[in-house]
Amino acid sequence: MGNLAALGFAAVAAVVSTAATLDLARDLRRRPRPHLSAYTTGMAMFSLAVWALFSALGWGWHGFTYRVFFLFGAVLNIPFLALGSVFLSVGRRAGHIMTVGLFGFSAMATTLVSVTPFHRALPEGGIPSDIFPSIAEAGFGPRLLAAVAGGMGTLVLVTAALWGAVRFRKSNRRRALANLVIVAGVLAAATGGTILGFLNESSSFSVSLLAAASLIWWGYRLSATRVTGADPISGTVPPSISG
């Protein structure tokens, strides 16, 4: 029953995150902007990782599935979404500089996650969190990249969202609320990563991903006010989804 529940929640989370990605892509097509391009890329990565999780919970883990889940869920999605916040909150010059570094980081991360041997065999069920060698064992490897990307990216995103909430608390309460909703989404996914790391509880983890995708999408829609024509707020992003 637990596996069926986890599969069901993962399926809904995958559908919601895909719908959010398409919503962002639609706005990007109507009015291309660097920060929205970065957000769309990051949410697409989130969606790919959740679909990989859904596939694994339903039909078992495979090497390719786990590497997709880890690369897009634990390593790359946060930096790309943080890039959107940099473009929006700091400026295009800083965003372009970060883009150059991020492309180099992405190439390195993709290579490492693709070729690093697994430390142990993939389990038949559940959500594995220790397949790659630990930082103590491997040093510079996929898990170190995930830790750095997750820590720095989440810090940037939460800081930007809270800053936006304070900035717009009087001039645009709708936009301020959107920032707080997105912070809630970040905390929901972070809680799921903690549950996965300590309890390896797949149902709760899947629920946290559904909550994160739903809150982030809601926050984005709140921020994209048609009346004022305001751009989406900074911080409309999920944290790492694989702990």
PDB file of C-alpha atoms in Angstrom:
ATOM      1  CA  MET A   1       0.000   0.000   0.000  1.00  0.00           C
ATOM      2  CA  GLY A   2       2.865   2.354   0.813  1.00  0.00           C
ATOM      3  CA  ASN A   3       4.448   1.769  -2.599  1.00  0.00           C
ATOM      4  CA  LEU A   4       1.121   2.341  -4.356  1.00  0.00           C
ATOM      5  CA  ALA A   5       0.592   5.577  -2.436  1.00  0.00           C
ATOM      6  CA  ALA A   6       4.100   6.785  -3.284  1.00  0.00           C
ATOM      7  CA  LEU A   7       3.535   5.907  -6.949  1.00  0.00           C
ATOM      8  CA  GLY A   8       0.244   7.782  -7.009  1.00  0.00           C
ATOM      9  CA  PHE A   9       1.633  10.918  -5.397  1.00  0.00           C
ATOM     10  CA  ALA A  10       4.672  10.807  -7.691  1.00  0.00           C
ATOM     11  CA  ALA A  11       2.377  10.574 -10.726  1.00  0.00           C
ATOM     12  CA  VAL A  12       0.366  13.616  -9.643  1.00  0.00           C
ATOM     13  CA  ALA A  13       3.563  15.532  -8.826  1.00  0.00           C
ATOM     14  CA  ALA A  14       4.912  14.722 -12.282  1.00  0.00           C
ATOM     15  CA  VAL A  15       1.734  15.953 -13.966  1.00  0.00           C
ATOM     16  CA  VAL A  16       1.643  19.152 -11.891  1.00  0.00           C
ATOM     17  CA  SER A  17       5.319  19.958 -12.491  1.00  0.00           C
ATOM     18  CA  THR A  18       4.883  19.305 -16.221  1.00  0.00           C
ATOM     19  CA  ALA A  19       1.867  21.618 -16.337  1.00  0.00           C
ATOM     20  CA  ALA A  20       3.868  24.288 -14.511  1.00  0.00           C
ATOM     21  CA  THR A  21       6.712  23.895 -17.013  1.00  0.00           C
ATOM     22  CA  LEU A  22       4.312  24.306 -19.946  1.00  0.00           C
ATOM     23  CA  ASP A  23       2.777  27.364 -18.285  1.00  0.00           C
ATOM     24  CA  LEU A  24       6.199  28.967 -17.918  1.00  0.00           C
ATOM     25  CA  ALA A  25       7.120  28.010 -21.479  1.00  0.00           C
ATOM     26  CA  ARG A  26       3.930  29.636 -22.764  1.00  0.00           C
ATOM     27  CA  ASP A  27       4.780  32.908 -21.040  1.00  0.00           C
ATOM     28  CA  LEU A  28       8.356  32.647 -22.302  1.00  0.00           C
ATOM     29  CA  ARG A  29       7.128  32.240 -25.872  1.00  0.00           C
ATOM     30  CA  ARG A  30       4.861  35.266 -25.564  1.00  0.00           C
ATOM     31  CA  ARG A  31       7.577  37.478 -24.113  1.00  0.00           C
ATOM     32  CA  PRO A  32      11.113  36.045 -24.012  1.00  0.00           C
ATOM     33  CA  ARG A  33      13.100  37.170 -20.965  1.00  0.00           C
ATOM     34  CA  PRO A  34      16.362  35.748 -19.566  1.00  0.00           C
ATOM     35  CA  HIS A  35      15.043  35.101 -16.067  1.00  0.00           C
ATOM     36  CA  LEU A  36      11.936  33.331 -17.362  1.00  0.00           C
ATOM     37  CA  SER A  37      14.079  31.205 -19.680  1.00  0.00           C
ATOM     38  CA  ALA A  38      16.168  30.088 -16.702  1.00  0.00           C
ATOM     39  CA  TYR A  39      13.083  29.371 -14.585  1.00  0.00           C
ATOM     40  CA  THR A  40      11.501  27.331 -17.393  1.00  0.00           C
ATOM     41  CA  THR A  41      14.679  25.283 -17.799  1.00  0.00           C
ATOM     42  CA  GLY A  42      14.883  24.635 -14.072  1.00  0.00           C
ATOM     43  CA  MET A  43      11.243  23.595 -13.773  1.00  0.00           C
ATOM     44  CA  ALA A  44      11.633  21.312 -16.798  1.00  0.00           C
ATOM     45  CA  MET A  45      14.533  19.624 -15.001  1.00  0.00           C
ATOM     46  CA  PHE A  46      12.379  19.256 -11.883  1.00  0.00           C
ATOM     47  CA  SER A  47       9.692  17.630 -14.017  1.00  0.00           C
ATOM     48  CA  LEU A  48      12.128  15.192 -15.667  1.00  0.00           C
ATOM     49  CA  ALA A  49      13.430  14.137 -12.266  1.00  0.00           C
ATOM     50  CA  VAL A  50       9.921  13.500 -10.926  1.00  0.00           C
ATOM     51  CA  TRP A  51       8.991  11.469 -14.012  1.00  0.00           C
ATOM     52  CA  ALA A  52      12.141   9.406 -13.473  1.00  0.00           C
ATOM     53  CA  LEU A  53      11.042   8.842  -9.881  1.00  0.00           C
ATOM     54  CA  PHE A  54       7.571   7.804 -11.012  1.00  0.00           C
ATOM     55  CA  SER A  55       9.051   5.335 -13.485  1.00  0.00           C
ATOM     56  CA  ALA A  56      11.340   3.853 -10.837  1.00  0.00           C
ATOM     57  CA  LEU A  57       8.583   3.458  -8.252  1.00  0.00           C
ATOM     58  CA  GLY A  58       6.403   1.710 -10.785  1.00  0.00           C
ATOM     59  CA  TRP A  59       8.873  -0.463 -12.666  1.00  0.00           C
ATOM     60  CA  GLY A  60      12.060  -0.447 -10.631  1.00  0.00           C
ATOM     61  CA  TRP A  61      15.309   1.476 -10.746  1.00  0.00           C
ATOM     62  CA  HIS A  62      17.741   1.276 -13.647  1.00  0.00           C
ATOM     63  CA  GLY A  63      21.098   2.952 -14.022  1.00  0.00           C
ATOM     64  CA  PHE A  64      19.814   5.487 -16.562  1.00  0.00           C
ATOM     65  CA  THR A  65      16.713   6.294 -14.513  1.00  0.00           C
ATOM     66  CA  TYR A  66      18.686   6.937 -11.360  1.00  0.00           C
ATOM     67  CA  ARG A  67      21.258   9.106 -13.138  1.00  0.00           C
ATOM     68  CA  VAL A  68      18.468  11.232 -14.654  1.00  0.00           C
ATOM     69  CA  PHE A  69      16.796  11.507 -11.243  1.00  0.00           C
ATOM     70  CA  PHE A  70      20.051  12.524  -9.556  1.00  0.00           C
ATOM     71  CA  LEU A  71      21.390  14.861 -12.261  1.00  0.00           C
ATOM     72  CA  PHE A  72      18.212  16.882 -12.779  1.00  0.00           C
ATOM     73  CA  GLY A  73      16.787  16.553  -9.277  1.00  0.00           C
ATOM     74  CA  ALA A  74      19.824  16.966  -7.052  1.00  0.00           C
ATOM     75  CA  VAL A  75      22.455  18.799  -9.090  1.00  0.00           C
ATOM     76  CA  LEU A  76      21.293  20.971 -11.992  1.00  0.00           C
ATOM     77  CA  ASN A  77      17.772  22.222 -11.325  1.00  0.00           C
ATOM     78  CA  ILE A  78      18.701  24.476  -8.402  1.00  0.00           C
ATOM     79  CA  PRO A  79      21.526  26.366 -10.188  1.00  0.00           C
ATOM     80  CA  PHE A  80      19.359  27.051 -13.243  1.00  0.00           C
ATOM     81  CA  LEU A  81      16.506  28.297 -11.105  1.00  0.00           C
ATOM     82  CA  ALA A  82      18.908  30.377  -9.051  1.00  0.00           C
ATOM     83  CA  LEU A  83      20.136  31.847 -12.336  1.00  0.00           C
ATOM     84  CA  GLY A  84      16.618  33.127 -12.937  1.00  0.00           C
ATOM     85  CA  SER A  85      16.689  34.901  -9.579  1.00  0.00           C
ATOM     86  CA  VAL A  86      20.065  36.448 -10.393  1.00  0.00           C
ATOM     87  CA  PHE A  87      18.795  37.800 -13.717  1.00  0.00           C
ATOM     88  CA  LEU A  88      15.691  39.201 -12.077  1.00  0.00           C
ATOM     89  CA  SER A  89      17.095  40.490  -8.774  1.00  0.00           C
ATOM     90  CA  VAL A  90      20.699  41.431  -9.561  1.00  0.00           C
ATOM     91  CA  GLY A  91      20.719  42.260 -13.247  1.00  0.00           C
ATOM     92  CA  ARG A  92      21.566  40.951 -16.683  1.00  0.00           C
ATOM     93  CA  ARG A  93      25.305  41.493 -16.414  1.00  0.00           C
ATOM     94  CA  ALA A  94      25.559  39.294 -13.331  1.00  0.00           C
ATOM     95  CA  GLY A  95      23.182  36.813 -14.943  1.00  0.00           C
ATOM     96  CA  HIS A  96      25.290  36.542 -18.088  1.00  0.00           C
ATOM     97  CA  ILE A  97      28.430  35.975 -16.030  1.00  0.00           C
ATOM     98  CA  MET A  98      26.694  33.262 -14.032  1.00  0.00           C
ATOM     99  CA  THR A  99      25.404  31.695 -17.254  1.00  0.00           C
ATOM    100  CA  VAL A 100      28.941  31.173 -18.544  1.00  0.00           C
ATOM    101  CA  GLY A 101      29.987  29.511 -15.293  1.00  0.00           C
ATOM    102  CA  LEU A 102      26.801  27.464 -15.138  1.00  0.00           C
ATOM    103  CA  PHE A 103      27.310  25.984 -18.588  1.00  0.00           C
ATOM    104  CA  GLY A 104      30.774  24.841 -17.519  1.00  0.00           C
ATOM    105  CA  PHE A 105      29.374  23.430 -14.278  1.00  0.00           C
ATOM    106  CA  SER A 106      26.605  21.648 -16.189  1.00  0.00           C
ATOM    107  CA  ALA A 107      29.061  19.984 -18.548  1.00  0.00           C
ATOM    108  CA  MET A 108      31.215  18.825 -15.629  1.00  0.00           C
ATOM    109  CA  ALA A 109      28.229  17.612 -13.605  1.00  0.00           C
ATOM    110  CA  THR A 110      26.689  15.757 -16.540  1.00  0.00           C
ATOM    111  CA  THR A 111      29.986  13.990 -17.191  1.00  0.00           C
ATOM    112  CA  LEU A 112      30.547  13.012 -13.561  1.00  0.00           C
ATOM    113  CA  VAL A 113      27.007  11.780 -12.969  1.00  0.00           C
ATOM    114  CA  SER A 114      27.100   9.831 -16.245  1.00  0.00           C
ATOM    115  CA  VAL A 115      30.416   8.011 -15.725  1.00  0.00           C
ATOM    116  CA  THR A 116      30.885   7.685 -11.946  1.00  0.00           C
ATOM    117  CA  PRO A 117      30.414   4.021 -10.941  1.00  0.00           C
ATOM    118  CA  PHE A 118      27.724   3.216  -8.410  1.00  0.00           C
ATOM    119  CA  HIS A 119      28.907   2.528  -4.878  1.00  0.00           C
ATOM    120  CA  ARG A 120      26.270  -0.153  -4.399  1.00  0.00           C
ATOM    121  CA  ALA A 121      23.592  -1.936  -6.368  1.00  0.00           C
ATOM    122  CA  LEU A 122      20.296  -0.207  -7.026  1.00  0.00           C
ATOM    123  CA  PRO A 123      17.473  -1.500  -4.812  1.00  0.00           C
ATOM    124  CA  GLU A 124      14.295  -2.986  -6.250  1.00  0.00           C
ATOM    125  CA  GLY A 125      12.053  -0.378  -4.597  1.00  0.00           C
ATOM    126  CA  GLY A 126      12.089   2.740  -2.483  1.00  0.00           C
ATOM    127  CA  ILE A 127      14.166   5.832  -3.188  1.00  0.00           C
ATOM    128  CA  PRO A 128      17.929   5.254  -2.872  1.00  0.00           C
ATOM    129  CA  SER A 129      20.040   8.121  -1.565  1.00  0.00           C
ATOM    130  CA  ASP A 130      23.512   6.549  -1.242  1.00  0.00           C
ATOM    131  CA  ILE A 131      24.160   4.919  -4.615  1.00  0.00           C
ATOM    132  CA  PHE A 132      27.091   7.160  -5.480  1.00  0.00           C
ATOM    133  CA  PRO A 133      30.184   7.083  -3.216  1.00  0.00           C
ATOM    134  CA  SER A 134      30.008   9.447  -0.244  1.00  0.00           C
ATOM    135  CA  ILE A 135      31.954  12.693  -0.100  1.00  0.00           C
ATOM    136  CA  ALA A 136      34.352  11.124   2.418  1.00  0.00           C
ATOM    137  CA  GLU A 137      35.005   8.201   0.088  1.00  0.00           C
ATOM    138  CA  ALA A 138      35.105   9.908  -3.295  1.00  0.00           C
ATOM    139  CA  GLY A 139      35.791  13.559  -2.509  1.00  0.00           C
ATOM    140  CA  PHE A 140      35.052  15.433  -5.722  1.00  0.00           C
ATOM    141  CA  GLY A 141      32.107  13.541  -7.158  1.00  0.00           C
ATOM    142  CA  PRO A 142      28.349  13.660  -7.793  1.00  0.00           C
ATOM    143  CA  ARG A 143      27.353  13.891  -4.131  1.00  0.00           C
ATOM    144  CA  LEU A 144      29.716  16.811  -3.498  1.00  0.00           C
ATOM    145  CA  LEU A 145      28.325  18.614  -6.538  1.00  0.00           C
ATOM    146  CA  ALA A 146      24.795  18.008  -5.263  1.00  0.00           C
ATOM    147  CA  ALA A 147      25.672  19.339  -1.805  1.00  0.00           C
ATOM    148  CA  VAL A 148      27.285  22.506  -3.166  1.00  0.00           C
ATOM    149  CA  ALA A 149      24.588  23.173  -5.750  1.00  0.00           C
ATOM    150  CA  GLY A 150      21.778  22.460  -3.309  1.00  0.00           C
ATOM    151  CA  GLY A 151      23.191  24.523  -0.457  1.00  0.00           C
ATOM    152  CA  MET A 152      24.187  27.584  -2.445  1.00  0.00           C
ATOM    153  CA  GLY A 153      21.167  27.477  -4.735  1.00  0.00           C
ATOM    154  CA  THR A 154      18.645  27.160  -1.922  1.00  0.00           C
ATOM    155  CA  LEU A 155      20.300  30.027  -0.038  1.00  0.00           C
ATOM    156  CA  VAL A 156      20.019  32.295  -3.074  1.00  0.00           C
ATOM    157  CA  LEU A 157      16.432  31.321  -3.767  1.00  0.00           C
ATOM    158  CA  VAL A 158      15.084  31.648  -0.230  1.00  0.00           C
ATOM    159  CA  THR A 159      16.933  34.934   0.297  1.00  0.00           C
ATOM    160  CA  ALA A 160      15.553  36.358  -2.949  1.00  0.00           C
ATOM    161  CA  ALA A 161      12.006  35.260  -2.128  1.00  0.00           C
ATOM    162  CA  LEU A 162      12.063  36.723   1.375  1.00  0.00           C
ATOM    163  CA  TRP A 163      13.615  39.920   0.053  1.00  0.00           C
ATOM    164  CA  GLY A 164      10.801  40.173  -2.491  1.00  0.00           C
ATOM    165  CA  ALA A 165       8.180  39.641   0.213  1.00  0.00           C
ATOM    166  CA  VAL A 166       9.617  42.514   2.264  1.00  0.00           C
ATOM    167  CA  ARG A 167      10.073  44.754  -0.745  1.00  0.00           C
ATOM    168  CA  PHE A 168       6.497  44.429  -1.987  1.00  0.00           C
ATOM    169  CA  ARG A 169       4.667  44.121   1.344  1.00  0.00           C
ATOM    170  CA  LYS A 170       3.107  47.592   0.910  1.00  0.00           C
ATOM    171  CA  SER A 171       3.244  48.358  -2.808  1.00  0.00           C
ATOM    172  CA  ASN A 172       2.045  44.981  -4.118  1.00  0.00           C
ATOM    173  CA  ARG A 173       0.638  42.616  -1.514  1.00  0.00           C
ATOM    174  CA  ARG A 174      -0.219  39.999  -4.129  1.00  0.00           C
ATOM    175  CA  ARG A 175       3.409  39.836  -5.182  1.00  0.00           C
ATOM    176  CA  ALA A 176       4.581  39.745  -1.565  1.00  0.00           C
ATOM    177  CA  LEU A 177       2.226  36.838  -0.868  1.00  0.00           C
ATOM    178  CA  ALA A 178       3.576  35.032  -3.924  1.00  0.00           C
ATOM    179  CA  ASN A 179       7.084  35.172  -2.468  1.00  0.00           C
ATOM    180  CA  LEU A 180       5.873  33.663   0.809  1.00  0.00           C
ATOM    181  CA  VAL A 181       4.027  30.891  -1.043  1.00  0.00           C
ATOM    182  CA  ILE A 182       7.225  30.055  -2.918  1.00  0.00           C
ATOM    183  CA  VAL A 183       9.202  29.947   0.319  1.00  0.00           C
ATOM    184  CA  ALA A 184       6.629  27.443   1.567  1.00  0.00           C
ATOM    185  CA  GLY A 185       7.240  25.379  -1.568  1.00  0.00           C
ATOM    186  CA  VAL A 186      10.992  25.458  -0.979  1.00  0.00           C
ATOM    187  CA  LEU A 187      10.518  24.320   2.623  1.00  0.00           C
ATOM    188  CA  ALA A 188       8.129  21.546   1.525  1.00  0.00           C
ATOM    189  CA  ALA A 189      10.700  20.024  -0.808  1.00  0.00           C
ATOM    190  CA  ALA A 190      13.500  20.516   1.713  1.00  0.00           C
ATOM    191  CA  THR A 191      11.432  18.642   4.293  1.00  0.00           C
ATOM    192  CA  GLY A 192      10.986  15.825   1.795  1.00  0.00           C
ATOM    193  CA  GLY A 193      14.733  15.610   1.276  1.00  0.00           C
ATOM    194  CA  THR A 194      15.236  15.358   5.030  1.00  0.00           C
ATOM    195  CA  ILE A 195      12.645  12.596   5.281  1.00  0.00           C
ATOM    196  CA  LEU A 196      14.335  10.727   2.458  1.00  0.00           C
ATOM    197  CA  GLY A 197      17.779  11.070   3.987  1.00  0.00           C
ATOM    198  CA  PHE A 198      16.840   9.922   7.485  1.00  0.00           C
ATOM    199  CA  LEU A 199      13.760   7.720   7.080  1.00  0.00           C
ATOM    200  CA  ASN A 200      13.847   6.641   3.415  1.00  0.00           C
ATOM    201  CA  GLU A 201      10.054   7.059   3.381  1.00  0.00           C
ATOM    202  CA  SER A 202       9.008   7.221  -0.267  1.00  0.00           C
ATOM    203  CA  SER A 203       5.340   8.192   0.230  1.00  0.00           C
ATOM    204  CA  SER A 204       6.138  11.281   2.313  1.00  0.00           C
ATOM    205  CA  PHE A 205       8.874  12.231  -0.118  1.00  0.00           C
ATOM    206  CA  SER A 206       6.475  12.027  -3.071  1.00  0.00           C
ATOM    207  CA  VAL A 207       3.928  14.129  -1.175  1.00  0.00           C
ATOM    208  CA  SER A 208       6.583  16.761  -0.518  1.00  0.00           C
ATOM    209  CA  LEU A 209       7.349  16.970  -4.248  1.00  0.00           C
ATOM    210  CA  LEU A 210       3.664  17.389  -5.053  1.00  0.00           C
ATOM    211  CA  ALA A 211       3.363  20.136  -2.428  1.00  0.00           C
ATOM    212  CA  ALA A 212       6.497  21.869  -3.711  1.00  0.00           C
ATOM    213  CA  ALA A 213       5.399  21.807  -7.360  1.00  0.00           C
ATOM    214  CA  SER A 214       1.894  23.015  -6.485  1.00  0.00           C
ATOM    215  CA  LEU A 215       3.056  25.852  -4.224  1.00  0.00           C
ATOM    216  CA  ILE A 216       5.743  27.020  -6.622  1.00  0.00           C
ATOM    217  CA  TRP A 217       3.316  27.058  -9.543  1.00  0.00           C
ATOM    218  CA  TRP A 218       0.716  28.907  -7.448  1.00  0.00           C
ATOM    219  CA  GLY A 219       3.334  31.419  -6.379  1.00  0.00           C
ATOM    220  CA  TYR A 220       4.357  31.980  -9.981  1.00  0.00           C
ATOM    221  CA  ARG A 221       0.776  32.583 -11.071  1.00  0.00           C
ATOM    222  CA  LEU A 222       0.249  35.005  -8.189  1.00  0.00           C
ATOM    223  CA  SER A 223       3.346  36.920  -9.216  1.00  0.00           C
ATOM    224  CA  ALA A 224       2.511  37.048 -12.931  1.00  0.00           C
ATOM    225  CA  THR A 225      -0.226  39.630 -12.410  1.00  0.00           C
ATOM    226  CA  ARG A 226      -1.965  40.468 -15.664  1.00  0.00           C
ATOM    227  CA  VAL A 227      -3.313  43.750 -14.380  1.00  0.00           C
ATOM    228  CA  THR A 228       0.027  45.292 -13.541  1.00  0.00           C
ATOM    229  CA  GLY A 229       2.068  43.366 -16.106  1.00  0.00           C
ATOM    230  CA  ALA A 230       4.613  42.610 -13.424  1.00  0.00           C
ATOM    231  CA  ASP A 231       7.321  40.063 -14.102  1.00  0.00           C
ATOM    232  CA  PRO A 232       7.400  36.898 -12.024  1.00  0.00           C
ATOM    233  CA  ILE A 233       9.113  37.421  -8.700  1.00  0.00           C
ATOM    234  CA  SER A 234      12.496  36.062  -7.909  1.00  0.00           C
ATOM    235  CA  GLY A 235      12.672  32.775  -6.121  1.00  0.00           C
ATOM    236  CA  THR A 236      10.027  30.912  -8.087  1.00  0.00           C
ATOM    237  CA  VAL A 237      11.931  27.685  -7.862  1.00  0.00           C
ATOM    238  CA  PRO A 238      12.089  24.271  -6.216  1.00  0.00           C
ATOM    239  CA  PRO A 239      14.996  23.099  -4.144  1.00  0.00           C
ATOM    240  CA  SER A 240      16.770  19.828  -4.666  1.00  0.00           C
ATOM    241  CA  ILE A 241      14.342  16.961  -4.976  1.00  0.00           C
ATOM    242  CA  SER A 242      16.613  14.049  -4.288  1.00  0.00           C
ATOM    243  CA  GLY A 243      18.111  15.035  -0.990  1.00  0.00           C
TER     244      GLY A 243
END
